[in-house]
Coordinates of C-alpha atoms in Angstrom, one line a residue:
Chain A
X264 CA 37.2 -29.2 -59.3
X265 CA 34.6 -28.5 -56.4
X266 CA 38.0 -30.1 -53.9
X267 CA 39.5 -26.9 -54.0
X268 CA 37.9 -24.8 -51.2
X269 CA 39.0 -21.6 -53.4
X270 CA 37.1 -22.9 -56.4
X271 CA 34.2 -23.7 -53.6
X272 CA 34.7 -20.4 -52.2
X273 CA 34.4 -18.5 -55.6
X274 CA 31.2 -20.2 -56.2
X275 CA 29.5 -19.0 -53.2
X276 CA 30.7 -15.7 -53.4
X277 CA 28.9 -15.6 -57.1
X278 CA 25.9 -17.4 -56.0
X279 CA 25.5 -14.7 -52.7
X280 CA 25.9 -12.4 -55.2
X281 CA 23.8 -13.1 -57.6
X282 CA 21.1 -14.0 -55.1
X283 CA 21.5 -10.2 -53.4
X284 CA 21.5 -8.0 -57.0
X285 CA 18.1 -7.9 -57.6
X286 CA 16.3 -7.7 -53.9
X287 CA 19.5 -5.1 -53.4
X288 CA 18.1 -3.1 -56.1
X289 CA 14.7 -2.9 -53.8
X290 CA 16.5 -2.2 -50.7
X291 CA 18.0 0.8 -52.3
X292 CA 15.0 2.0 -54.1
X293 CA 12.8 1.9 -51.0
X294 CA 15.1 3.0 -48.2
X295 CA 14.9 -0.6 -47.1
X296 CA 18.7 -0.8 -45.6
X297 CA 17.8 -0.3 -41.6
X298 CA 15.4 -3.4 -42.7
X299 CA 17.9 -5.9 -44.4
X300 CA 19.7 -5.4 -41.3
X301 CA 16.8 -5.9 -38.9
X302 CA 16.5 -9.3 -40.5
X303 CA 19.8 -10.3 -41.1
X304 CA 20.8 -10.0 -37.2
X305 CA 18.0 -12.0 -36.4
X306 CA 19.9 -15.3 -38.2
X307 CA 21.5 -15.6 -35.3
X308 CA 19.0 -15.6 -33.0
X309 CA 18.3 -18.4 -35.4
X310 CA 21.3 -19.9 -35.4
X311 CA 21.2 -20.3 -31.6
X312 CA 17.2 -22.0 -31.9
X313 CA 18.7 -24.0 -34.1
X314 CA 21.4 -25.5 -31.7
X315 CA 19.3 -25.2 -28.5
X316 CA 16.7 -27.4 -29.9
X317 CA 19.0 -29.4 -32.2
X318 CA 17.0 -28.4 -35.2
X319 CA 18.3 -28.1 -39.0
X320 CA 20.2 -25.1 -38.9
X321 CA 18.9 -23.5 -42.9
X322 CA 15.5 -24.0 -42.3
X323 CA 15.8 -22.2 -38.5
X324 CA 17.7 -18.9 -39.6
X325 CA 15.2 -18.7 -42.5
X326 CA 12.4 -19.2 -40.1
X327 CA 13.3 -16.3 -37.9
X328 CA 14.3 -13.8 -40.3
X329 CA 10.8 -14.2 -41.9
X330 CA 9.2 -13.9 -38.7
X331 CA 11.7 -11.0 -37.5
X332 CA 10.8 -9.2 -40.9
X333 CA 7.3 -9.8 -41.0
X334 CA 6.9 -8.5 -37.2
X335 CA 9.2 -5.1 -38.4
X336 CA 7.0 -4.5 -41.2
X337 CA 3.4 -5.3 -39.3
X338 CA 4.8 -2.8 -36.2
X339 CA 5.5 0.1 -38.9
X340 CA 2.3 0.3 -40.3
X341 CA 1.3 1.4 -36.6
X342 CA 2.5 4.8 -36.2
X343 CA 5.6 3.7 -34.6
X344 CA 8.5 5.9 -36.6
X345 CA 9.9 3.0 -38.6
X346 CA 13.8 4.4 -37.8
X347 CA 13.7 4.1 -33.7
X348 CA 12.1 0.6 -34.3
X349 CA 14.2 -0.5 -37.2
X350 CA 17.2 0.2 -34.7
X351 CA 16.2 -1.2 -31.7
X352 CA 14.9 -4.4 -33.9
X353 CA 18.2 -5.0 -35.6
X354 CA 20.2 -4.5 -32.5
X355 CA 18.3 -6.5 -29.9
X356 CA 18.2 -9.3 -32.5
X357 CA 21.3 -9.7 -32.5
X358 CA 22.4 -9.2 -28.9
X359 CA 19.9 -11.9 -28.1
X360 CA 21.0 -14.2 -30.2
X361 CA 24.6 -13.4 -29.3
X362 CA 23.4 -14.1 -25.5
X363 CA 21.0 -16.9 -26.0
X364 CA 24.2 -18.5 -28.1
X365 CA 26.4 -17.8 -24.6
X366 CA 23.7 -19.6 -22.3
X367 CA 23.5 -23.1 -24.3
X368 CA 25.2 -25.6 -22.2
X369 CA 26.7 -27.9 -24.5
X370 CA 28.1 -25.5 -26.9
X371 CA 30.9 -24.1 -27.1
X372 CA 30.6 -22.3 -30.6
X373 CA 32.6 -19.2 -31.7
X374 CA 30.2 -16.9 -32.9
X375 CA 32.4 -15.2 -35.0
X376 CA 31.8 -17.3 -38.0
X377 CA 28.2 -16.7 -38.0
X378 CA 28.9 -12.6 -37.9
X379 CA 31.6 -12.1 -40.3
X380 CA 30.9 -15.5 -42.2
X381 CA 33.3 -18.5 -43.2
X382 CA 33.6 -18.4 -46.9
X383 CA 36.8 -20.5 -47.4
X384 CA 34.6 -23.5 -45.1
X385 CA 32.2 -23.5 -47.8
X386 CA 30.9 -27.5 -48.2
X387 CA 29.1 -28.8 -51.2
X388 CA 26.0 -28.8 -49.6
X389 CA 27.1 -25.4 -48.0
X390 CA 27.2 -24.5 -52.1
X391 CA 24.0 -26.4 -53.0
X392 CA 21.9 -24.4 -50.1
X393 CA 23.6 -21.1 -51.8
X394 CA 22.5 -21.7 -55.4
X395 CA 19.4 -23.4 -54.5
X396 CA 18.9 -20.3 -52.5
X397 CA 19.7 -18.0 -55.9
X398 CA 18.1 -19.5 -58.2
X399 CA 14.8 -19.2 -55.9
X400 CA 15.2 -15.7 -55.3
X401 CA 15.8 -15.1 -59.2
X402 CA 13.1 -16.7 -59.9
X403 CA 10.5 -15.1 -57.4
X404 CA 11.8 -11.5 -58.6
X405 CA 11.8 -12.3 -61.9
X406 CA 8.5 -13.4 -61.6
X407 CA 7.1 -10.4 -60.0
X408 CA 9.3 -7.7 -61.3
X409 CA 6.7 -5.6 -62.8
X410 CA 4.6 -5.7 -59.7
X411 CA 7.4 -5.0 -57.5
X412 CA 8.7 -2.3 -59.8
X413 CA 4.8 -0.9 -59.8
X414 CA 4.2 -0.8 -56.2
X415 CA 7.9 0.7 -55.3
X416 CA 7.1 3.7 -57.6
X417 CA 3.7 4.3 -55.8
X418 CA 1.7 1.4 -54.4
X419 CA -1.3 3.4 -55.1
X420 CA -0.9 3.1 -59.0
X421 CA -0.3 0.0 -57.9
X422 CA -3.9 -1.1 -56.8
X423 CA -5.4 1.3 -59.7
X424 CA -3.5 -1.4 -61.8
X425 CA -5.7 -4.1 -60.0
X426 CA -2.4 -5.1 -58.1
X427 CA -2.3 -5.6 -54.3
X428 CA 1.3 -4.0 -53.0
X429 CA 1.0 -5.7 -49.9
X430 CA 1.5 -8.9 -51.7
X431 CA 4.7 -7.2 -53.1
X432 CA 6.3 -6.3 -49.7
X433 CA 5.5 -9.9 -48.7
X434 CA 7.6 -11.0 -51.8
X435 CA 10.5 -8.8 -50.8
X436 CA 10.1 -10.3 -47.5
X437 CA 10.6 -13.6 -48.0
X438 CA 13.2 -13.3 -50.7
X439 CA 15.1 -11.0 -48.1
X440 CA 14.7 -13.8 -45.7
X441 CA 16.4 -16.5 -48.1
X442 CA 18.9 -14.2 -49.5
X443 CA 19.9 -13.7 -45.4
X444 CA 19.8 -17.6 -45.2
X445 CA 22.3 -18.1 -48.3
X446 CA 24.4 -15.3 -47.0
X447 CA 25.6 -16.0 -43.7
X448 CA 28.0 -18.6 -44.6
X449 CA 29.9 -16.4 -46.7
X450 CA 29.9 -12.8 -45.5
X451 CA 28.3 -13.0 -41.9
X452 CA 25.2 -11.4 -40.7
X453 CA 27.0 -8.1 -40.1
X454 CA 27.9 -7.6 -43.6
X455 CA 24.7 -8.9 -45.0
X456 CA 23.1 -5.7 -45.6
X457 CA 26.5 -4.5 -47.3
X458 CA 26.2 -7.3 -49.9
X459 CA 22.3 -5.7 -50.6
X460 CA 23.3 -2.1 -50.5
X461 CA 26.5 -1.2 -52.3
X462 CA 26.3 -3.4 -55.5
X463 CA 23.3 -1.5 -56.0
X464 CA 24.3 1.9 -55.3
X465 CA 27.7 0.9 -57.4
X466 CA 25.9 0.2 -60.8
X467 CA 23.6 3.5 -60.0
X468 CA 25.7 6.0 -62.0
X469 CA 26.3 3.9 -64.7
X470 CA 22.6 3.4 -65.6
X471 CA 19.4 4.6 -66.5
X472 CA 16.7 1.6 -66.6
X473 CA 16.1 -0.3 -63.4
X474 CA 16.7 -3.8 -65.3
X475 CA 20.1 -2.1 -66.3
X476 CA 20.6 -1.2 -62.4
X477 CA 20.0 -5.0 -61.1
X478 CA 22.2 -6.4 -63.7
X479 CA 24.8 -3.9 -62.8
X480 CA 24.6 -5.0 -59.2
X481 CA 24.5 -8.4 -60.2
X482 CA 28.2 -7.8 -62.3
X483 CA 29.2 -5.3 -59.4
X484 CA 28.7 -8.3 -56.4
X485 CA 30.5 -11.1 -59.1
X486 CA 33.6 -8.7 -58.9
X487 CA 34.1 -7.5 -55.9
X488 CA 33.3 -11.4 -54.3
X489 CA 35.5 -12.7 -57.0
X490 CA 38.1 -9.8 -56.5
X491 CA 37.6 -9.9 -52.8
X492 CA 38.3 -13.3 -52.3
X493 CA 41.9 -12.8 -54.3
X494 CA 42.4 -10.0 -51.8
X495 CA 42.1 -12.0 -49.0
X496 CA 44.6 -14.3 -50.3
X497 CA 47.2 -12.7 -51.4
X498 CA 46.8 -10.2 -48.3
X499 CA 46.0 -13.1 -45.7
X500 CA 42.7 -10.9 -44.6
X501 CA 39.3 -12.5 -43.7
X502 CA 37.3 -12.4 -46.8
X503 CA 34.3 -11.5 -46.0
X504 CA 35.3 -8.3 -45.0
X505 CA 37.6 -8.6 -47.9
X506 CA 34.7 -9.0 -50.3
X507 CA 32.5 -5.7 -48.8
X508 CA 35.6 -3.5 -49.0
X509 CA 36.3 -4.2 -52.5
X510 CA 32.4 -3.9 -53.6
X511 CA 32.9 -0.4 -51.9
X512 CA 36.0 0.4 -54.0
X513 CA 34.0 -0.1 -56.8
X514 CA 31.7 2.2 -55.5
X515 CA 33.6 5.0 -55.1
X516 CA 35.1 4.5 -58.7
X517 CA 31.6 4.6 -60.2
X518 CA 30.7 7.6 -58.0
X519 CA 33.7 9.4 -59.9
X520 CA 32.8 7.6 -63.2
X521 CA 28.9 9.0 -62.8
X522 CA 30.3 12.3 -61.6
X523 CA 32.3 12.5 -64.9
X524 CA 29.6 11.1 -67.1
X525 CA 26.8 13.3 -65.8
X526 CA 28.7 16.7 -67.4
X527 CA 27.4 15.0 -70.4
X528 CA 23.9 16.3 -71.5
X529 CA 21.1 14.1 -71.0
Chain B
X123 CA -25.1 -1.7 -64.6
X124 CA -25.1 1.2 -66.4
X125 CA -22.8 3.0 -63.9
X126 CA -19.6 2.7 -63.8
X127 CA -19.1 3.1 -59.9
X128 CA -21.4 2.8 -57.3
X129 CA -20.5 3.5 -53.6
X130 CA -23.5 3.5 -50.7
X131 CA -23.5 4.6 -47.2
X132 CA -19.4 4.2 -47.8
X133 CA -17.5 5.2 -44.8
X134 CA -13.3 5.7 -44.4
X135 CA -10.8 5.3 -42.0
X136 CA -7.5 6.6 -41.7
X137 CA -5.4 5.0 -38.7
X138 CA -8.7 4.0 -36.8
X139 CA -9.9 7.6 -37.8
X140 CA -12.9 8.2 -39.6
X141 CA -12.7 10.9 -42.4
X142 CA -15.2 10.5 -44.6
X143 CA -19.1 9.1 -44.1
X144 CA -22.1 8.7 -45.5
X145 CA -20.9 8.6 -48.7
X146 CA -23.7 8.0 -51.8
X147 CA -22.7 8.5 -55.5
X148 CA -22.5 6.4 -58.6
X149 CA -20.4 7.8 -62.1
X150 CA -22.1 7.6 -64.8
X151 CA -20.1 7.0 -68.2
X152 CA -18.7 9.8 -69.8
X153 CA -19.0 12.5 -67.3
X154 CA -16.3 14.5 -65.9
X155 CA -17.2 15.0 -61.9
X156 CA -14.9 17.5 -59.5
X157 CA -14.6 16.1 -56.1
X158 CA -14.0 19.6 -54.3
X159 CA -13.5 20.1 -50.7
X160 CA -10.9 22.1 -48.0
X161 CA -7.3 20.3 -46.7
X162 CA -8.2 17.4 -44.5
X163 CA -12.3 16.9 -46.0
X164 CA -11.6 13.2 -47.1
X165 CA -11.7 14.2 -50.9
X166 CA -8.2 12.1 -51.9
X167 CA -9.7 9.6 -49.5
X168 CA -12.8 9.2 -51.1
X169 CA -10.6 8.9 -54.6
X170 CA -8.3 6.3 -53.3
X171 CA -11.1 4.3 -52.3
X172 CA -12.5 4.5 -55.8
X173 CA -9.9 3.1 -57.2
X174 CA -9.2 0.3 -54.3
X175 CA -6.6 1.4 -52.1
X176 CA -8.4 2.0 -49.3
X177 CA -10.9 -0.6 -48.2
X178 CA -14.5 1.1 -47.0
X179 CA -14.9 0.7 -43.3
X180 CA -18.6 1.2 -43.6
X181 CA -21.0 0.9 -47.1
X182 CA -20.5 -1.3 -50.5
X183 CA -18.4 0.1 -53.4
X184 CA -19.3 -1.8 -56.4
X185 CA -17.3 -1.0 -59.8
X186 CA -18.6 -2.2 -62.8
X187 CA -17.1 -5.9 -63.9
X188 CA -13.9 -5.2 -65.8
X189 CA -13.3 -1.9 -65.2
X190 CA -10.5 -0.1 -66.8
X191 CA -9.1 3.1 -64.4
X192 CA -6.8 5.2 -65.3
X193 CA -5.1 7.0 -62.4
X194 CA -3.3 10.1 -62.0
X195 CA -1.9 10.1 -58.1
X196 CA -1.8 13.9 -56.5
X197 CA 2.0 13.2 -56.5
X198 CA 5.0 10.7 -57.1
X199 CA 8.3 10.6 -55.0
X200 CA 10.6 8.6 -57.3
X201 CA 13.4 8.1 -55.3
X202 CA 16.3 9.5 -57.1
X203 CA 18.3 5.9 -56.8
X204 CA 15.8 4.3 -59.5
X205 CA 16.6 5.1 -62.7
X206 CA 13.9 5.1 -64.8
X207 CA 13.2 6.6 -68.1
X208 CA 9.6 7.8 -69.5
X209 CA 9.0 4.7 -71.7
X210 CA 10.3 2.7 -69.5
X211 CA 7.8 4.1 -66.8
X212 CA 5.0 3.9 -69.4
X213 CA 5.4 -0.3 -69.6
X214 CA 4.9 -0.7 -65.6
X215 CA 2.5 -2.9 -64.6
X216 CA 2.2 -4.0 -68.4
X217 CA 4.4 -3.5 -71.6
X218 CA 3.3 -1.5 -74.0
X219 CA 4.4 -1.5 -77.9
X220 CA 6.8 1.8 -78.2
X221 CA 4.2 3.2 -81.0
X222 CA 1.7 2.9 -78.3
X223 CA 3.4 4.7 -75.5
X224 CA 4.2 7.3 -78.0
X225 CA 0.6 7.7 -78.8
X226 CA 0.0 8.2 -75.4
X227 CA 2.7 10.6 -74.5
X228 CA 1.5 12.6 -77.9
X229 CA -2.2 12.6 -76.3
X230 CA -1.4 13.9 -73.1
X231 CA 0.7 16.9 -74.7
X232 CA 4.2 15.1 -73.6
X233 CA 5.6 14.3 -76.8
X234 CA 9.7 13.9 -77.4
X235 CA 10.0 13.0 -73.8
X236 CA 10.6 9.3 -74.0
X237 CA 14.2 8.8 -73.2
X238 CA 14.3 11.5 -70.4
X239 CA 14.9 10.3 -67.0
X240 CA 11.6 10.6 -64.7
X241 CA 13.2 12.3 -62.2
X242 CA 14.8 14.9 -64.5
X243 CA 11.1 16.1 -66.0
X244 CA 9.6 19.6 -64.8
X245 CA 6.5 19.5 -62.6
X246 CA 4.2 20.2 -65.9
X247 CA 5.9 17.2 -67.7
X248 CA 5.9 14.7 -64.9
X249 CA 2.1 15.4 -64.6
X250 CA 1.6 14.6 -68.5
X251 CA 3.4 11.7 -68.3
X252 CA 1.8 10.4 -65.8
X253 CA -1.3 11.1 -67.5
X254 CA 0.1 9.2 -70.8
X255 CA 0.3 6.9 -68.3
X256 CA -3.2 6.5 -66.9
X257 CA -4.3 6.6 -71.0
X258 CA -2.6 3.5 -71.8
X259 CA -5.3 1.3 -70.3
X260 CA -8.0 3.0 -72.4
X261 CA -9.8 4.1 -69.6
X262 CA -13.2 3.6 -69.0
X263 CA -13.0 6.0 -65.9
X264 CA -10.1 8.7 -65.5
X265 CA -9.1 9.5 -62.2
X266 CA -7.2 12.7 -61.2
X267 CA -5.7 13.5 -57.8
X268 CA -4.7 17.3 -57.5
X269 CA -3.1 17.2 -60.9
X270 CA -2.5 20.2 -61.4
X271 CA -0.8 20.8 -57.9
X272 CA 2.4 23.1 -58.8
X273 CA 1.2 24.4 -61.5
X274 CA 0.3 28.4 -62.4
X275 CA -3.0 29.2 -63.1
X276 CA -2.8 29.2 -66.8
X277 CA -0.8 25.7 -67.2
X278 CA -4.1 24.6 -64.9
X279 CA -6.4 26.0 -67.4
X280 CA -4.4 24.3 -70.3
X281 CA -4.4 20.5 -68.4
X282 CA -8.2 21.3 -68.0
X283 CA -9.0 21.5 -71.1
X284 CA -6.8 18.7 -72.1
X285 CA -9.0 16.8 -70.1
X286 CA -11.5 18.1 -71.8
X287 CA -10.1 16.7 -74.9
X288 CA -9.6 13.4 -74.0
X289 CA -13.2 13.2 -72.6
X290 CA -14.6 14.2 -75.8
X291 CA -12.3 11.7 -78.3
X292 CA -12.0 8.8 -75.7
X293 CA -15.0 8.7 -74.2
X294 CA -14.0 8.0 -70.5
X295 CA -15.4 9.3 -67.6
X296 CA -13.1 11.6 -66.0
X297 CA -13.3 12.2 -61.6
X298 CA -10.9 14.4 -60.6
X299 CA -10.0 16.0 -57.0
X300 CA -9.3 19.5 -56.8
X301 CA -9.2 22.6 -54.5
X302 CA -8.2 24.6 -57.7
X303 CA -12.0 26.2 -57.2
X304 CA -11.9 28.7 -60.1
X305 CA -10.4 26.6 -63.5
X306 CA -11.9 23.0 -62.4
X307 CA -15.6 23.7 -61.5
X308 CA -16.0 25.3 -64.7
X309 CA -15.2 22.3 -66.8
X310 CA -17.3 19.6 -64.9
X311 CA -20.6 18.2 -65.2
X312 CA -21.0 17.3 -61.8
X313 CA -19.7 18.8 -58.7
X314 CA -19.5 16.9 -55.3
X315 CA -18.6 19.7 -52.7
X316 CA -17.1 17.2 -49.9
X317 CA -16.1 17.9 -45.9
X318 CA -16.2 14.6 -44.1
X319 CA -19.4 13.9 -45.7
X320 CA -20.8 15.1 -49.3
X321 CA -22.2 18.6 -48.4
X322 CA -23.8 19.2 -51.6
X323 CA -23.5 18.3 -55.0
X324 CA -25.1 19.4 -58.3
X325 CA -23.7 21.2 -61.5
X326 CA -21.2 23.9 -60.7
X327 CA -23.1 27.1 -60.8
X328 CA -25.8 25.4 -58.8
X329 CA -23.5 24.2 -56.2
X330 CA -21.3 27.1 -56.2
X331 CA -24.6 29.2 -55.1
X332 CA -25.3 26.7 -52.2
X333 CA -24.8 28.1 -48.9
X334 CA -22.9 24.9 -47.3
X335 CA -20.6 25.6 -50.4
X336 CA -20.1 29.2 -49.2
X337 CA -19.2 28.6 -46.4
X338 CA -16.4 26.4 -46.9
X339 CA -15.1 28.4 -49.6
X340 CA -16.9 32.0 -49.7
X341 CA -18.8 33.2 -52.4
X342 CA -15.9 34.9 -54.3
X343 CA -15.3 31.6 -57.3
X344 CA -18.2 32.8 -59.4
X345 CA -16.0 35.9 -60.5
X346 CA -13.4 33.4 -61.4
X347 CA -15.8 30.8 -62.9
X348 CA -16.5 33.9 -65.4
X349 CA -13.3 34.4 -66.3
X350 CA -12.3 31.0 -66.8
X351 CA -15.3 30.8 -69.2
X352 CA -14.0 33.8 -70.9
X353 CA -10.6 32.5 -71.2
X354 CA -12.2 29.3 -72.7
X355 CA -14.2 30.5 -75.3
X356 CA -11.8 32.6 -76.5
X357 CA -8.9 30.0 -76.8
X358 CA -11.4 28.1 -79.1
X359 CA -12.7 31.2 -81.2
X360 CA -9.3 32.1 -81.6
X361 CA -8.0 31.1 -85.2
X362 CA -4.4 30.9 -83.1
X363 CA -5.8 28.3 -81.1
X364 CA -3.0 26.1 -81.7
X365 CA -0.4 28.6 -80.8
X366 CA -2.2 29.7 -77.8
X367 CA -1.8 25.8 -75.9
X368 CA 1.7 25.4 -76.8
X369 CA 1.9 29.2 -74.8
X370 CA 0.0 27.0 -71.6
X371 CA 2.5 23.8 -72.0
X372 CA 5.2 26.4 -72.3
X373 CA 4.3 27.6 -69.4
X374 CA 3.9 24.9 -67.0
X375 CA 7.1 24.0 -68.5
X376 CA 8.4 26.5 -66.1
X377 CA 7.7 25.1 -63.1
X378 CA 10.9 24.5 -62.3
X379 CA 12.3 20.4 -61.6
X380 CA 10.8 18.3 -59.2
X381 CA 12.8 17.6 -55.5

């Protein structure tokens, strides 16, 4: 079953999605966005470390986008207003990888793949890395869901609960980081941040717990990757892109669902 | 030890900034203590380091082993993508049975509003909540942050003597932060008047006759102090008594919905 590079492709699509829904939830709920892009353009400043030093190319982009979001979130504690730096992060990430890429000798790769992704070139490992990838980031939200939940509604109440937020953030941050590393296979570090964002802000409307939101995101990614990928076939379109446009159809047709349903009293 | 919170010589930073120093108190269990001071005097400082969000940059804090605090933040942006209802909020960090959060919610005069959306509550009924909140730990220590910011003067008076109320049948200690002068001085034991350091402290009518007091805030509370004792007694002579809170929570229904 795995031969078919659809069936392949379908799998990683779920597994991205799956792996974004609940950290996607947090990106939303924290005005995070800015961020997820910060560290997804720094993959491939990974990507290029990885191939100028010959070094295994997962465990490089995961490196840098834990460094890359670990230095953004030390900076803004510092006064610096978190916007200007979020933009010149994210951008000079991935200008420098796309330049440091250019100046490697030897290689003559086509950068492309790593910024809009390569879903139909999925391998099995390609799909072992993904789910590996979501299962760990379940798991690690799963496990500190309360806490996270706590210290996104206040991180004060937070330590008055005996919790340290700063721990929290540094759970985001490294699930952010894998979810980037799982990602840029199958919809490129230009529409990681899409994957976070509008699954989340899709299942919004249609909700009122946060569990209920992450799930919703969760079902919202499965469809439009599932959905998107049939696009792309039958339309001969790149499916990555494919993929984000439908998630935002369905965004819009909750918007109008939630506009609907919200005439309804409380 | 017999207090529940100690803090000696404690200084704060903000940003490399110091805003509060020389700080000496301990809370003793049971009392209620007003933390009063002018915008900018290090009072929600000194709070935040109570409960352990801001690490002393100077002193020792020592809280009792195992102590249970119950906090009531000054406020609570919610941003308006996380939906969250009031039970929900209630079982954040730990669940709670649903007969227990509605004893809570009950206690802090915020009954039927389970299944509302946080974000949809009025200023007065975010507040209570919030306190239902803080009550669900059983609290050895009660810790309020302006919370009665946004409210009229009578929904103030009402929350106070809430507070009053759960003092007297729970048994906490209850510190609270104010700048409300008139309503809040009246119903503490203890008053710490604070501007960067602890300019005077002492029970109210004491240190609202102190002249450091004075001069941070003038000498025209005592009038109000009156009045609020007035108000007081009267609410409890009343045989409407009953009547006459659900006027208050009525009233600080009103405060319109939160941004």
């Amino acid at each position: 079953m795995l031969d078919d590079f659809l069936v392949r492709a379908a799998l990683a699509g779920l597994g991205v999605a799956l792996a974004s829904a609940p950290l996607g939830v947090f990106v939303v709920w924290r005005r995070m966005s800015y961020f997820g892009e910060a560290t997804a353009h720094a993959a491939v400043l990974g990507v290029a470390l990885a191939l100028g030093f010959s070094l295994p190319m997962m465990p490089a982009i995961l490196v840098t986008a834990l460094v890359m979001a670990r230095t953004v979130s030390a900076l803004s504690g510092r006064g610096h207003a978190m916007d200007t730096l979020l933009g010149v992060a994210a951008h000079t990430a991935l200008a420098a990888g796309l330049v440091a890429v250019a100046l490697l000798p030897e290689v003559r790769l086509d950068p492309m793949g790593y910024l809009f992704g390569d879903i139909l070139a999925v391998t099995r490992t390609d799909l072992a890395t993904i789910w590996a990838g979501a299962a760990l980031v379940l798991a690690l939200v799963c496990w500190r869901w309360q806490a996270l939940l706590t210290a996104t509604l206040s991180p004060d109440l937070a330590y008055a609960s005996g919790l340290d937020p700063r721990r929290e953030d540094l759970v985001l941050t490294l699930a952010l980081a894998v979810v980037v590393a799982v990602a840029i296979k199958v919809v490129g570090v230009l529409l990681i941040g899409a994957m976070l964002v509008i699954p989340a802000a899709a299942a919004r409307p249609l909700v009122r717990t946060p569990e209920a939101m992450a799930i919703g995101a969760g079902l919202v990614g499965a469809l439009a990757a599932i959905g998107g990928l049939g696009g792309a076939f039958v339309l001969d379109t790149p499916a990555g892109p494919t993929i984000v446009c439908t998630s935002a159809v369905i965004f819009a047709l909750t918007l109008a669902l939630g506009q609907v349903l919200s005439r309804r009293p409380d | 030890m017999t207090q529940l919170i100690e803090a000696r010589d404690l200084a704060l930073s903000l940003d490399g900034r110091e805003v509060l120093r020389d700080v000496s108190l301990s809370i003793q269990p049971g009392e209620i203590v007003t933390i009063v001071g002018p915008n900018g005097s290090g009072k929600s400082s000194l709070l935040r380091a109570l409960i352990g969000a801001i690490r002393p940059s100077r002193g020792t804090l020592t809280r009792k082993p195992g102590l249970k605090i119950g906090y009531v933040p000054q406020k609570l942006a919610i941003d308006p993508t996380l939906p969250i209802t009031v039970e929900r909020f209630l079982s954040l960090p730990r669940p709670v049975p649903r007969e227990v959060a509605r004893a809570a919610l009950d206690r802090a005069g915020a009954e039927g509003l389970a299944g509302r959306q946080m974000t949809r509550l009025s200023g007065g009924q975010f507040q209570r909540v919030l306190l239902a909140r803080a009550l669900l730990v059983d609290p050895d220590i009660l810790m309020l942050d302006e919370a009665t910011q946004g409210l009229d003067q009578p929904g103030a008076a009402a929350f106070y003597r809430r507070i009053e109320d759960i003092r007297r049948t729970m048994g906490c200690a209850i510190v609270m932060v104010s700048h409300d002068l008139h309503v809040v001085m009246a119903a503490s034991d203890r008053v710490l008047c604070v501007n960067g350091h602890i300019c005077c402290e002492g029970a109210p009518e004491l240190v609202a006759s102190r002249p450091e007091y004075q001069a941070l805030f003038g000498t025209g509370t005592q009038g109000a102090l009156a009045l609020y004792r007035h108000e007081h007694s009267h609410s409890h002579d009343h045989s409407h008594d009953h009547g006459h809170d659900h006027a208050h929570a009525s009233q600080d229904d009103q405060t319109g919905p939160r941004p």
